[in-house]
Structure formats: structure tokens, C-alpha cells
């Protein structure tokens, strides 16, 4: 693994707010506060044992405001981009013998304010977007019209995700709630006979906490409030649909303890409450993204992993200033990237072959990490909808989850303004990152703070600019293995 911050003029020195890899060609698209979308060709540095680099290819110019989110369709033929002021554009690929060009295909107008996140449906026929106008909109891409409006949130919608099995969509808002919607088709006069219709099934907002020796419980919020210093809370489904990863968690072990930044993992079998949490980051988590490639199980200690899956899934969790890379077979993160940017991380993305991980930042730069062949593992094919292999229920769980409950809150409720967190102004220098062989120095994060034990945060030392392969010497105290997919 080698990589670093590529110090070129990505977007004229202005914040880079989003990025995504083309699923076929592997071109990297970036966008930001200069209003343009730019395409880059990645150049491997493996042969010369150098860092990866990029070559500018072309620009997509149409937006008149900062572009907050871009996502390629699964077929690679379309690109959706959402911007300030409610702009949402669909670009279409026009290949030719000499080159490939992207042209404006459709323009969607209904959001009244900034579009912060969007996601394609599995068949590329629909698109869901989240906005500062507190609503989610499901768009019919072919018709170019609004299919459904989901307007139950009472603050900015900063993240949306579409289930790869098409049953659910999810939205995450700065009103401190995550809403899970289920598709309940209605009878329609269309050719198919049914009309897609999403209704809210769960509102995840608070957890029950035991008050000391008292038998009474109190409810505490599971997510950060609107004072979180980020425009984005990008959540994500696993590629096989077996679980949902939700950022911006803020969990208290007890009503009087300090809040711990966390990422929640929801099992498809029970989306009403978190199955487990990944605690310990010293800054709030703002983006999560799954690697599109599944890997063969390593066959190491089976008691170490979280999930019973017939393959390994790798995912990245980005806080404001660092990135943790996990897989489903390990308790500890397999790598930690920190000290790379002067300002907040805004987005992360994996290349279609899992050769690269890219992240963007408000400091105007992007970081690229290149993985060697089979460094993450031996690729295997995803079987979407396939049930995980059966096995004996494991005895450990990462965190107690029987107290994590959800509250069905009224549609109209008062916003709570809590500004409890004083954000530290750390400004580490961007620098290159490398990993050599069996390097096991724990120079960025104390391992016990990022894996198995959740404890109140103390003063943290400034993070060093390296990649660390962490090796866990401590078993998880308890763990749950909830992963199973509906047949």
C-alpha cells in the first residue's frame, strides 16, 4: 500500500467536495467549489515503486454553483451531479472512435435549496437526492420527473442510500434521525401493474440508557446534532445488501459519560436498531463507503470477525481528519490513514477493481492510496441476495445492543440545539504515506480506542502522517453476528 496527497491544482485551490470512480473505465471524477466536474486518469506507481499520480482528461462545465455530490450510474452511461441552489444534472456518455465526451442529458428542478447527496437505484432507472430543504426526492430518470417526495425530516438531509436489493432506501439528517423507508408498491395503471412507493418503516433517533443503580432508563441521542462541522453524513449499504453503515454516531455508555464518536452497523434482519457499533474515532464520522469487490475469507481466527459471511467485505470510514479501513473478518481496522489534510475530509471512493482508494478534502486536495495486487485479498464474485453460510452463533458481541432502541418520534417536533462539542483545531501537514512489510508501530491511534473498548475521550496526541497496519492483541469483549439476508 502506497499513497499520499496529490498536490496539484485539482479545482483551482478551492474545496474538493466530492469524487467518484467510473465503474467501467476507472476514471476518477472530482467536483467542488469551482463549479466544474473534472475527469482524471490514474497512473499506477507500482512498477517504479512510486506514489500513484493522475493525469487531467477533461472538464464538465454547466453548473453555476458549488457541486456537492457526483455519482456514476452502475452501467457507467450516466453521471448525476447535485449542487447548491437545488441544481441536479444528469450527464450522458457519448463515446466516439477517438474519445469519450459527457454531455448534459437532463436537468431536474424541484429542490429549493442545496443538494448534498444522491444515490442511483440498482437498475439506474431512479435516483434519490437529499437536500438542505429538508426533503428527499426520488426521481424517475427516464421521465425526468419527480416520482416521490419524502419530506419527514425537520433539518438538512445530508446523506441518502439505496438498498442494492431495491427493498429499502435510507436517509440521514442533521435533525439527529436516520429514516429507513421500505418499498410498498401501490396498484397503478402502468404496464407493470405496480408503482414503486416508499413508506417510512423505522426512525432511528435515541437509545435507552440505564441510570446507574436506578431501574429507570433515560433516552440519549444516537447521532450528532446540527453543530457537526460538515456538510455531509454519507451513509452506505454493503454491496450485497446484508448491512447498512451509518456515520455521525454519538453514543454514550451511560447518561453521565462523555459521548463517543461511532459508526453504527445495522443488520438487514433488523433495521430498527444498531446491531453493533465501531467506536473510538477522535473526530465525528462523516462518510462511509464500501469496496465494490468481495474477497475470499482469509481463514484466520474465526472468533475475531464480526459477521458470518461467505466472503470478506472491505469498507472505509472517514472522520473529519482520518480514514479507517475495516474488513468483516477483523475486529481492528486493517489500516488507518491520518494527518493527510489541513481541512475536513468530504468524500471517499473505491476504484472498481479495488486497486485505489481516493478521498477529497475542503483544503482543495485529494489523496490517493494504491493497493498492490491481492493486498486486500483474493477477489471472489458477489452473489447478491445469497445467504451467508450457516454456522454456530458466536458468543462474543462488540457492544451491548439490547439497550439500543429506536423511538418513533412525531413528524412535527422541536429541534434540539445542543452545541456541546468544542472542536480541536488540529492542522496536520499533508504528506505522503507508505506501508512497508510487517510494520506494526501504532503511531496514529491507540488501537484499543478504535476497536474493542469504548471509553470517554481524553486528550489526543496529534496524528502522525503515516499508514499503520494495526494488529489486535486484545479480543473483543463481546460481539454479535447478525448478518443474514432475506431470501
Short mmCIF file of C-alpha atoms in Angstrom, two decimals:
data_model
loop_
_atom_site.label_atom_id
_atom_site.label_comp_id
_atom_site.label_asym_id
_atom_site.label_seq_id
_atom_site.Cartn_x
_atom_site.Cartn_y
_atom_site.Cartn_z
CA UNK A 1 0.00 0.00 0.00
CA UNK A 2 1.39 3.36 -1.06
CA UNK A 3 -0.18 6.74 -1.45
CA UNK A 4 -0.29 10.35 -0.49
CA UNK A 5 -1.84 13.72 -1.04
CA UNK A 6 -1.53 14.67 -4.72
CA UNK A 7 -0.51 18.31 -4.56
CA UNK A 8 -1.79 19.65 -7.87
CA UNK A 9 -4.42 22.25 -8.65
CA UNK A 10 -7.44 19.97 -8.53
CA UNK A 11 -10.09 22.70 -8.61
CA UNK A 12 -8.16 25.97 -8.67
CA UNK A 13 -7.32 25.62 -5.00
CA UNK A 14 -10.97 25.61 -3.96
CA UNK A 15 -12.54 22.89 -1.79
CA UNK A 16 -12.99 19.47 -3.40
CA UNK A 17 -16.39 18.37 -2.14
CA UNK A 18 -17.00 15.02 -3.82
CA UNK A 19 -15.45 12.33 -6.02
CA UNK A 20 -16.39 9.01 -7.63
CA UNK A 21 -14.80 6.35 -9.86
CA UNK A 22 -16.32 5.36 -13.18
CA UNK A 23 -17.41 1.70 -12.76
CA UNK A 24 -16.05 0.58 -16.15
CA UNK A 25 -13.11 2.74 -17.21
CA UNK A 26 -11.86 3.55 -13.71
CA UNK A 27 -11.59 7.28 -14.46
CA UNK A 28 -11.79 9.44 -11.35
CA UNK A 29 -14.33 12.26 -11.33
CA UNK A 30 -13.97 15.12 -8.85
CA UNK A 31 -16.07 18.22 -8.22
CA UNK A 32 -16.13 21.14 -5.85
CA UNK A 33 -16.46 24.84 -5.22
CA UNK A 34 -15.17 25.92 -8.67
CA UNK A 35 -18.49 24.68 -10.20
CA UNK A 36 -16.75 22.18 -12.54
CA UNK A 37 -16.58 18.40 -12.70
CA UNK A 38 -13.16 17.11 -13.74
CA UNK A 39 -12.12 13.67 -15.00
CA UNK A 40 -8.70 12.22 -14.21
CA UNK A 41 -6.77 9.18 -15.41
CA UNK A 42 -4.92 7.34 -12.66
CA UNK A 43 -1.33 6.29 -13.23
CA UNK A 44 -0.02 3.38 -11.20
CA UNK A 45 3.27 3.82 -9.38
CA UNK A 46 3.85 0.13 -8.60
CA UNK A 47 6.36 -0.60 -11.39
CA UNK A 48 8.68 2.26 -10.36
CA UNK A 49 7.78 1.85 -6.67
CA UNK A 50 6.49 5.39 -6.65
CA UNK A 51 3.30 7.04 -5.47
CA UNK A 52 0.26 6.91 -7.80
CA UNK A 53 -0.42 10.02 -9.88
CA UNK A 54 -3.21 11.46 -12.01
CA UNK A 55 -3.46 12.98 -15.48
CA UNK A 56 -6.14 15.55 -16.30
CA UNK A 57 -8.56 14.41 -19.03
CA UNK A 58 -11.49 16.80 -19.37
CA UNK A 59 -13.94 19.10 -17.59
CA UNK A 60 -17.73 19.02 -17.45
CA UNK A 61 -18.91 22.62 -17.25
CA UNK A 62 -22.55 23.53 -16.73
CA UNK A 63 -23.25 24.13 -13.04
CA UNK A 64 -23.41 27.69 -11.78
CA UNK A 65 -22.83 26.76 -8.12
CA UNK A 66 -20.60 24.57 -6.00
CA UNK A 67 -21.05 20.85 -6.80
CA UNK A 68 -21.62 18.85 -3.60
CA UNK A 69 -22.10 15.30 -4.88
CA UNK A 70 -21.44 13.27 -8.03
CA UNK A 71 -22.26 9.61 -8.63
CA UNK A 72 -21.91 7.41 -11.72
CA UNK A 73 -24.73 5.05 -12.59
CA UNK A 74 -23.95 1.35 -12.27
CA UNK A 75 -23.87 0.96 -16.06
CA UNK A 76 -21.40 3.82 -16.38
CA UNK A 77 -23.51 5.51 -19.06
CA UNK A 78 -24.85 8.30 -16.82
CA UNK A 79 -23.42 10.67 -14.22
CA UNK A 80 -25.58 12.55 -11.71
CA UNK A 81 -24.36 15.74 -10.08
CA UNK A 82 -26.04 17.75 -7.32
CA UNK A 83 -25.13 21.33 -6.48
CA UNK A 84 -26.02 24.38 -4.43
CA UNK A 85 -29.32 26.05 -5.19
CA UNK A 86 -31.03 22.72 -5.87
CA UNK A 87 -29.31 22.04 -9.21
CA UNK A 88 -29.36 18.38 -10.23
CA UNK A 89 -27.94 17.42 -13.62
CA UNK A 90 -27.80 14.08 -15.45
CA UNK A 91 -24.84 13.74 -17.82
CA UNK A 92 -24.70 11.09 -20.58
CA UNK A 93 -21.62 9.45 -22.04
CA UNK A 94 -21.18 9.86 -25.81
CA UNK A 95 -18.39 7.54 -26.95
CA UNK A 96 -16.66 8.02 -30.30
CA UNK A 97 -13.78 6.41 -32.15
CA UNK A 98 -11.28 8.94 -30.88
CA UNK A 99 -12.53 9.91 -27.43
CA UNK A 100 -15.42 9.93 -24.99
CA UNK A 101 -17.39 13.02 -24.10
CA UNK A 102 -20.03 13.75 -21.49
CA UNK A 103 -22.98 15.99 -22.36
CA UNK A 104 -25.91 17.30 -20.34
CA UNK A 105 -28.75 14.81 -20.73
CA UNK A 106 -31.40 16.13 -18.33
CA UNK A 107 -31.82 18.79 -15.68
CA UNK A 108 -34.04 18.14 -12.66
CA UNK A 109 -35.59 21.11 -10.88
CA UNK A 110 -37.62 20.75 -7.72
CA UNK A 111 -35.29 21.07 -4.73
CA UNK A 112 -35.48 24.60 -3.36
CA UNK A 113 -32.02 24.53 -1.75
CA UNK A 114 -28.61 22.81 -1.99
CA UNK A 115 -28.45 19.14 -2.97
CA UNK A 116 -25.99 17.44 -0.58
CA UNK A 117 -26.11 13.76 -1.53
CA UNK A 118 -27.60 11.40 -4.11
CA UNK A 119 -27.67 7.71 -5.00
CA UNK A 120 -28.76 5.64 -8.01
CA UNK A 121 -31.27 2.80 -7.79
CA UNK A 122 -29.83 -0.65 -8.62
CA UNK A 123 -31.39 -0.59 -12.12
CA UNK A 124 -30.33 3.02 -12.83
CA UNK A 125 -33.97 3.92 -13.54
CA UNK A 126 -34.39 6.08 -10.43
CA UNK A 127 -32.33 8.47 -8.34
CA UNK A 128 -32.70 9.63 -4.74
CA UNK A 129 -31.39 13.00 -3.61
CA UNK A 130 -31.13 14.72 -0.22
CA UNK A 131 -31.23 18.47 0.25
CA UNK A 132 -30.91 21.42 2.60
CA UNK A 133 -34.66 21.94 2.03
CA UNK A 134 -35.15 19.02 4.50
CA UNK A 135 -36.51 16.64 1.85
CA UNK A 136 -35.51 13.56 -0.13
CA UNK A 137 -36.78 13.23 -3.68
CA UNK A 138 -36.98 10.02 -5.70
CA UNK A 139 -36.64 10.90 -9.39
CA UNK A 140 -37.78 8.92 -12.42
CA UNK A 141 -34.69 9.31 -14.58
CA UNK A 142 -36.32 8.18 -17.83
CA UNK A 143 -39.28 10.54 -17.49
CA UNK A 144 -37.21 13.31 -15.97
CA UNK A 145 -39.84 13.89 -13.30
CA UNK A 146 -40.40 13.61 -9.56
CA UNK A 147 -41.60 10.14 -8.60
CA UNK A 148 -41.96 10.63 -4.83
CA UNK A 149 -41.11 13.19 -2.16
CA UNK A 150 -40.02 12.09 1.33
CA UNK A 151 -40.29 15.20 3.49
CA UNK A 152 -40.47 13.95 7.08
CA UNK A 153 -37.08 15.31 8.19
CA UNK A 154 -37.07 18.65 10.01
CA UNK A 155 -33.48 19.65 9.20
CA UNK A 156 -30.93 19.19 6.39
CA UNK A 157 -30.81 15.78 4.69
CA UNK A 158 -27.07 15.16 4.43
CA UNK A 159 -26.94 11.55 3.28
CA UNK A 160 -29.05 9.08 1.27
CA UNK A 161 -28.53 5.41 0.35
CA UNK A 162 -30.40 2.93 -1.86
CA UNK A 163 -30.52 -0.74 -0.94
CA UNK A 164 -28.84 -2.82 -3.71
CA UNK A 165 -31.74 -5.28 -3.42
CA UNK A 166 -34.21 -2.42 -4.07
CA UNK A 167 -36.30 -3.00 -0.96
CA UNK A 168 -35.16 -0.05 1.17
CA UNK A 169 -33.87 3.49 0.97
CA UNK A 170 -32.33 5.34 3.90
CA UNK A 171 -31.76 8.99 4.73
CA UNK A 172 -29.65 10.67 7.43
CA UNK A 173 -30.31 14.20 8.63
CA UNK A 174 -28.86 16.80 10.96
CA UNK A 175 -32.16 16.56 12.88
CA UNK A 176 -30.41 13.60 14.58
CA UNK A 177 -32.53 10.93 12.92
CA UNK A 178 -31.97 8.22 10.33
CA UNK A 179 -35.09 7.15 8.47
CA UNK A 180 -35.47 3.74 6.84
CA UNK A 181 -38.10 3.52 4.09
CA UNK A 182 -39.49 0.27 2.71
CA UNK A 183 -40.99 -0.18 -0.75
CA UNK A 184 -44.70 -0.97 -0.57
CA UNK A 185 -45.87 -0.86 -4.19
CA UNK A 186 -49.29 0.54 -4.94
CA UNK A 187 -51.64 -0.51 -7.73
CA UNK A 188 -51.17 1.67 -10.78
CA UNK A 189 -52.40 1.79 -14.34
CA UNK A 190 -48.89 1.35 -15.66
CA UNK A 191 -47.73 -1.56 -17.79
CA UNK A 192 -46.05 -3.19 -14.81
CA UNK A 193 -49.21 -3.03 -12.75
CA UNK A 194 -47.47 -1.71 -9.63
CA UNK A 195 -46.00 1.66 -8.73
CA UNK A 196 -42.94 1.93 -6.52
CA UNK A 197 -43.89 3.58 -3.23
CA UNK A 198 -41.56 4.05 -0.24
CA UNK A 199 -43.04 4.48 3.24
CA UNK A 200 -41.16 5.14 6.47
CA UNK A 201 -40.65 1.93 8.45
CA UNK A 202 -38.15 3.00 11.13
CA UNK A 203 -36.97 6.27 12.66
CA UNK A 204 -33.66 5.71 14.43
CA UNK A 205 -33.02 8.52 16.87
CA UNK A 206 -32.44 7.57 20.53
CA UNK A 207 -31.19 4.76 22.75
CA UNK A 208 -32.42 3.66 26.18
CA UNK A 209 -29.78 4.06 28.86
CA UNK A 210 -29.83 2.65 32.39
CA UNK A 211 -29.46 5.37 35.03
CA UNK A 212 -26.88 3.98 37.46
CA UNK A 213 -28.40 1.65 40.05
CA UNK A 214 -31.85 3.02 39.36
CA UNK A 215 -34.21 0.81 37.38
CA UNK A 216 -35.36 3.82 35.37
CA UNK A 217 -33.99 4.44 31.90
CA UNK A 218 -33.32 7.65 30.03
CA UNK A 219 -33.14 8.22 26.31
CA UNK A 220 -29.97 9.57 24.72
CA UNK A 221 -29.43 10.62 21.12
CA UNK A 222 -27.57 8.28 18.78
CA UNK A 223 -26.41 10.95 16.33
CA UNK A 224 -24.66 14.31 16.34
CA UNK A 225 -26.80 17.43 16.11
CA UNK A 226 -26.60 20.21 13.54
CA UNK A 227 -23.40 21.59 15.10
CA UNK A 228 -21.42 18.80 13.41
CA UNK A 229 -18.87 20.77 11.33
CA UNK A 230 -19.56 19.06 8.00
CA UNK A 231 -21.99 19.41 5.12
CA UNK A 232 -22.18 15.64 4.72
CA UNK A 233 -23.25 12.48 6.53
CA UNK A 234 -22.88 9.98 3.71
CA UNK A 235 -24.23 6.55 4.69
CA UNK A 236 -23.92 3.37 2.63
CA UNK A 237 -25.28 -0.15 2.07
CA UNK A 238 -22.94 -3.09 1.67
CA UNK A 239 -22.76 -4.28 -1.98
CA UNK A 240 -24.67 -7.47 -1.12
CA UNK A 241 -27.30 -5.60 0.90
CA UNK A 242 -26.57 -7.52 4.09
CA UNK A 243 -25.99 -4.48 6.27
CA UNK A 244 -26.20 -0.70 6.41
CA UNK A 245 -23.39 1.52 7.71
CA UNK A 246 -24.40 4.86 9.24
CA UNK A 247 -21.92 7.65 10.18
CA UNK A 248 -22.14 10.65 12.56
CA UNK A 249 -22.85 8.45 15.57
CA UNK A 250 -22.55 9.92 19.06
CA UNK A 251 -23.03 7.24 21.70
CA UNK A 252 -22.95 7.43 25.49
CA UNK A 253 -22.13 4.37 27.59
CA UNK A 254 -24.07 5.95 30.43
CA UNK A 255 -26.19 9.11 30.73
CA UNK A 256 -23.37 10.89 32.57
CA UNK A 257 -20.43 9.74 30.43
CA UNK A 258 -18.81 11.60 27.57
CA UNK A 259 -20.20 10.97 24.09
CA UNK A 260 -18.08 8.71 21.88
CA UNK A 261 -17.94 9.16 18.10
CA UNK A 262 -19.18 6.00 16.43
CA UNK A 263 -20.32 4.33 13.21
CA UNK A 264 -23.40 2.15 13.53
CA UNK A 265 -23.87 -1.16 11.73
CA UNK A 266 -27.47 -2.20 11.03
CA UNK A 267 -28.31 -5.77 10.07
CA UNK A 268 -30.76 -6.26 7.23
CA UNK A 269 -32.65 -8.65 9.52
CA UNK A 270 -33.40 -5.85 12.00
CA UNK A 271 -33.16 -2.27 10.78
CA UNK A 272 -34.91 -0.91 13.87
CA UNK A 273 -31.75 -0.64 15.97
CA UNK A 274 -27.97 -0.91 15.60
CA UNK A 275 -26.56 -4.44 15.63
CA UNK A 276 -23.15 -3.11 16.68
CA UNK A 277 -21.03 -0.01 16.61
CA UNK A 278 -17.48 0.82 15.62
CA UNK A 279 -16.36 3.30 18.28
CA UNK A 280 -13.30 5.27 19.16
CA UNK A 281 -12.66 7.88 16.47
CA UNK A 282 -11.44 11.15 17.94
CA UNK A 283 -13.45 13.18 15.40
CA UNK A 284 -17.02 12.72 14.10
CA UNK A 285 -17.51 10.23 11.26
CA UNK A 286 -18.84 11.92 8.13
CA UNK A 287 -18.53 9.40 5.25
CA UNK A 288 -18.63 5.61 4.87
CA UNK A 289 -18.02 3.75 1.61
CA UNK A 290 -17.82 0.06 0.70
CA UNK A 291 -15.27 -1.53 -1.59
CA UNK A 292 -17.18 -2.89 -4.64
CA UNK A 293 -15.12 -6.11 -4.66
CA UNK A 294 -15.64 -9.08 -2.34
CA UNK A 295 -12.63 -11.07 -1.14
CA UNK A 296 -12.00 -14.65 -0.16
CA UNK A 297 -12.02 -15.38 3.56
CA UNK A 298 -8.51 -15.45 4.97
CA UNK A 299 -9.42 -18.28 7.30
CA UNK A 300 -7.68 -16.73 10.28
CA UNK A 301 -9.19 -16.90 13.75
CA UNK A 302 -12.91 -17.18 13.09
CA UNK A 303 -13.65 -15.75 16.51
CA UNK A 304 -12.11 -12.41 15.55
CA UNK A 305 -14.66 -11.24 12.96
CA UNK A 306 -17.99 -9.51 13.31
CA UNK A 307 -20.03 -11.21 10.62
CA UNK A 308 -20.85 -14.64 9.30
CA UNK A 309 -20.38 -14.10 5.59
CA UNK A 310 -19.07 -16.45 2.88
CA UNK A 311 -16.65 -13.71 1.81
CA UNK A 312 -14.86 -10.67 3.20
CA UNK A 313 -16.20 -7.17 2.61
CA UNK A 314 -13.87 -4.19 2.96
CA UNK A 315 -15.11 -0.72 3.83
CA UNK A 316 -13.68 2.70 4.67
CA UNK A 317 -14.87 5.06 7.39
CA UNK A 318 -13.83 8.72 7.13
CA UNK A 319 -13.84 11.10 10.06
CA UNK A 320 -13.15 14.81 9.67
CA UNK A 321 -9.39 14.15 9.68
CA UNK A 322 -8.67 10.43 9.21
CA UNK A 323 -9.76 7.24 7.42
CA UNK A 324 -10.15 3.79 8.98
CA UNK A 325 -10.20 0.74 6.68
CA UNK A 326 -12.00 -2.32 8.05
CA UNK A 327 -12.96 -5.73 6.78
CA UNK A 328 -15.67 -8.05 8.05
CA UNK A 329 -13.20 -10.66 9.29
CA UNK A 330 -11.26 -8.45 11.72
CA UNK A 331 -12.10 -6.60 14.90
CA UNK A 332 -9.40 -3.95 14.43
CA UNK A 333 -9.09 -1.69 11.39
CA UNK A 334 -6.66 -3.14 8.88
CA UNK A 335 -5.22 0.33 8.18
CA UNK A 336 -5.53 3.89 9.43
CA UNK A 337 -4.78 6.99 7.34
CA UNK A 338 -4.32 10.25 9.22
CA UNK A 339 -2.66 13.64 9.08
CA UNK A 340 -3.20 14.00 5.34
CA UNK A 341 -5.20 17.22 5.04
CA UNK A 342 -5.44 20.67 6.57
CA UNK A 343 -9.26 20.72 6.43
CA UNK A 344 -12.18 18.29 6.72
CA UNK A 345 -12.49 15.20 4.54
CA UNK A 346 -15.60 15.46 2.34
CA UNK A 347 -15.91 12.17 0.40
CA UNK A 348 -14.23 8.81 -0.23
CA UNK A 349 -14.49 6.31 -3.09
CA UNK A 350 -13.06 2.95 -4.21
CA UNK A 351 -11.96 2.11 -7.75
CA UNK A 352 -13.97 -0.67 -9.46
CA UNK A 353 -11.09 -3.16 -9.15
CA UNK A 354 -10.26 -2.16 -5.55
CA UNK A 355 -6.80 -1.01 -6.67
CA UNK A 356 -7.29 2.53 -5.37
CA UNK A 357 -8.95 4.41 -2.54
CA UNK A 358 -9.42 8.15 -3.06
CA UNK A 359 -10.52 10.86 -0.66
CA UNK A 360 -11.29 14.55 -1.10
CA UNK A 361 -10.93 17.46 1.30
CA UNK A 362 -12.02 21.03 1.81
CA UNK A 363 -8.37 22.07 1.69
CA UNK A 364 -8.54 21.72 -2.12
CA UNK A 365 -6.55 18.47 -2.42
CA UNK A 366 -7.23 14.77 -2.88
CA UNK A 367 -5.38 11.76 -1.53
CA UNK A 368 -4.81 8.53 -3.47
CA UNK A 369 -3.88 5.18 -1.94
CA UNK A 370 -2.81 2.34 -4.22
CA UNK A 371 -3.05 -1.31 -3.15
CA UNK A 372 -0.78 -3.98 -4.55
CA UNK A 373 -2.24 -6.99 -6.33
CA UNK A 374 -4.15 -9.17 -3.86
CA UNK A 375 -3.01 -6.98 -0.97
CA UNK A 376 -6.59 -6.73 0.26
CA UNK A 377 -7.19 -10.39 -0.58
CA UNK A 378 -8.16 -12.71 -3.39
CA UNK A 379 -11.25 -11.36 -5.21
CA UNK A 380 -14.35 -13.53 -5.37
CA UNK A 381 -17.67 -12.89 -7.07
CA UNK A 382 -20.53 -11.29 -5.18
CA UNK A 383 -23.75 -13.24 -5.18
CA UNK A 384 -26.27 -10.53 -4.35
CA UNK A 385 -29.06 -11.99 -2.29
CA UNK A 386 -27.07 -15.10 -1.37
CA UNK A 387 -27.49 -16.23 2.21
CA UNK A 388 -24.37 -16.26 4.34
CA UNK A 389 -23.03 -19.66 5.30
CA UNK A 390 -24.63 -21.20 8.34
CA UNK A 391 -22.61 -21.57 11.47
CA UNK A 392 -22.85 -21.78 15.20
CA UNK A 393 -23.87 -18.50 16.80
CA UNK A 394 -20.75 -16.88 18.18
CA UNK A 395 -20.60 -15.94 21.80
CA UNK A 396 -19.00 -12.52 21.74
CA UNK A 397 -20.50 -9.13 20.90
CA UNK A 398 -18.73 -5.85 20.39
CA UNK A 399 -21.19 -3.76 22.34
CA UNK A 400 -24.36 -4.41 24.27
CA UNK A 401 -27.17 -3.79 21.83
CA UNK A 402 -30.23 -4.85 23.79
CA UNK A 403 -30.41 -1.33 25.22
CA UNK A 404 -30.16 0.35 21.83
CA UNK A 405 -33.73 1.12 20.88
CA UNK A 406 -35.43 3.42 18.42
CA UNK A 407 -38.08 5.94 19.17
CA UNK A 408 -40.94 6.56 16.75
CA UNK A 409 -40.94 10.31 17.05
CA UNK A 410 -43.74 12.59 15.84
CA UNK A 411 -43.49 14.05 12.38
CA UNK A 412 -43.62 17.54 13.87
CA UNK A 413 -41.18 18.01 16.70
CA UNK A 414 -38.96 20.73 18.06
CA UNK A 415 -35.34 20.84 17.04
CA UNK A 416 -32.85 20.48 19.83
CA UNK A 417 -29.93 22.85 19.70
CA UNK A 418 -27.06 21.30 21.54
CA UNK A 419 -23.60 22.67 20.95
CA UNK A 420 -21.62 20.63 23.40
CA UNK A 421 -18.61 19.81 21.32
CA UNK A 422 -15.60 22.08 21.16
CA UNK A 423 -13.75 21.01 18.02
CA UNK A 424 -9.98 21.00 18.33
CA UNK A 425 -8.21 22.96 15.67
CA UNK A 426 -5.60 20.47 14.61
CA UNK A 427 -3.82 21.19 11.35
CA UNK A 428 -1.51 18.35 10.43
CA UNK A 429 0.73 18.80 7.42
CA UNK A 430 -0.24 16.87 4.29
CA UNK A 431 2.45 14.40 3.49
CA UNK A 432 2.95 11.07 1.79
CA UNK A 433 2.02 7.77 3.37
CA UNK A 434 3.65 4.38 2.97
CA UNK A 435 3.47 0.94 4.47
CA UNK A 436 6.44 -1.40 4.42
CA UNK A 437 6.15 -5.11 5.10
CA UNK A 438 5.22 -6.01 8.65
CA UNK A 439 5.40 -2.52 10.13
CA UNK A 440 3.34 -2.64 13.29
CA UNK A 441 4.08 0.65 15.04
CA UNK A 442 0.99 2.19 16.47
CA UNK A 443 1.84 5.78 15.68
CA UNK A 444 -1.51 7.31 14.85
CA UNK A 445 -4.17 5.88 17.11
CA UNK A 446 -4.13 3.76 20.22
CA UNK A 447 -5.57 0.51 18.98
CA UNK A 448 -7.82 0.00 21.97
CA UNK A 449 -9.51 3.29 21.21
CA UNK A 450 -10.54 2.27 17.71
CA UNK A 451 -11.60 -1.33 18.15
CA UNK A 452 -12.88 -3.14 21.13
CA UNK A 453 -13.30 -0.75 24.02
CA UNK A 454 -15.39 2.37 24.14
CA UNK A 455 -14.29 4.90 26.70
CA UNK A 456 -14.52 8.65 27.27
CA UNK A 457 -12.11 10.61 25.14
CA UNK A 458 -9.12 12.18 26.77
CA UNK A 459 -6.58 14.45 25.24
CA UNK A 460 -5.30 13.05 21.95
CA UNK A 461 -1.79 13.47 20.63
CA UNK A 462 -1.52 14.97 17.12
CA UNK A 463 -1.85 12.25 14.49
CA UNK A 464 1.23 11.30 12.52
CA UNK A 465 1.18 11.23 8.73
CA UNK A 466 1.56 7.51 8.08
CA UNK A 467 -0.44 4.42 7.31
CA UNK A 468 -0.50 1.98 10.17
CA UNK A 469 -1.42 -1.66 9.89
CA UNK A 470 -2.90 -2.37 13.28
CA UNK A 471 -2.67 -5.80 14.86
CA UNK A 472 -5.07 -6.58 17.65
CA UNK A 473 -3.70 -8.29 20.75
CA UNK A 474 -6.96 -7.90 22.62
CA UNK A 475 -10.04 -9.95 21.84
CA UNK A 476 -13.33 -8.08 21.58
CA UNK A 477 -15.18 -8.19 24.83
CA UNK A 478 -18.45 -9.16 23.22
CA UNK A 479 -19.62 -9.40 19.64
CA UNK A 480 -22.80 -10.08 17.70
CA UNK A 481 -23.04 -11.74 14.29
CA UNK A 482 -26.33 -10.54 12.84
CA UNK A 483 -25.54 -10.79 9.15
CA UNK A 484 -28.13 -12.66 7.16
CA UNK A 485 -30.00 -11.67 4.03
CA UNK A 486 -33.68 -12.07 3.30
CA UNK A 487 -34.18 -14.85 0.76
#
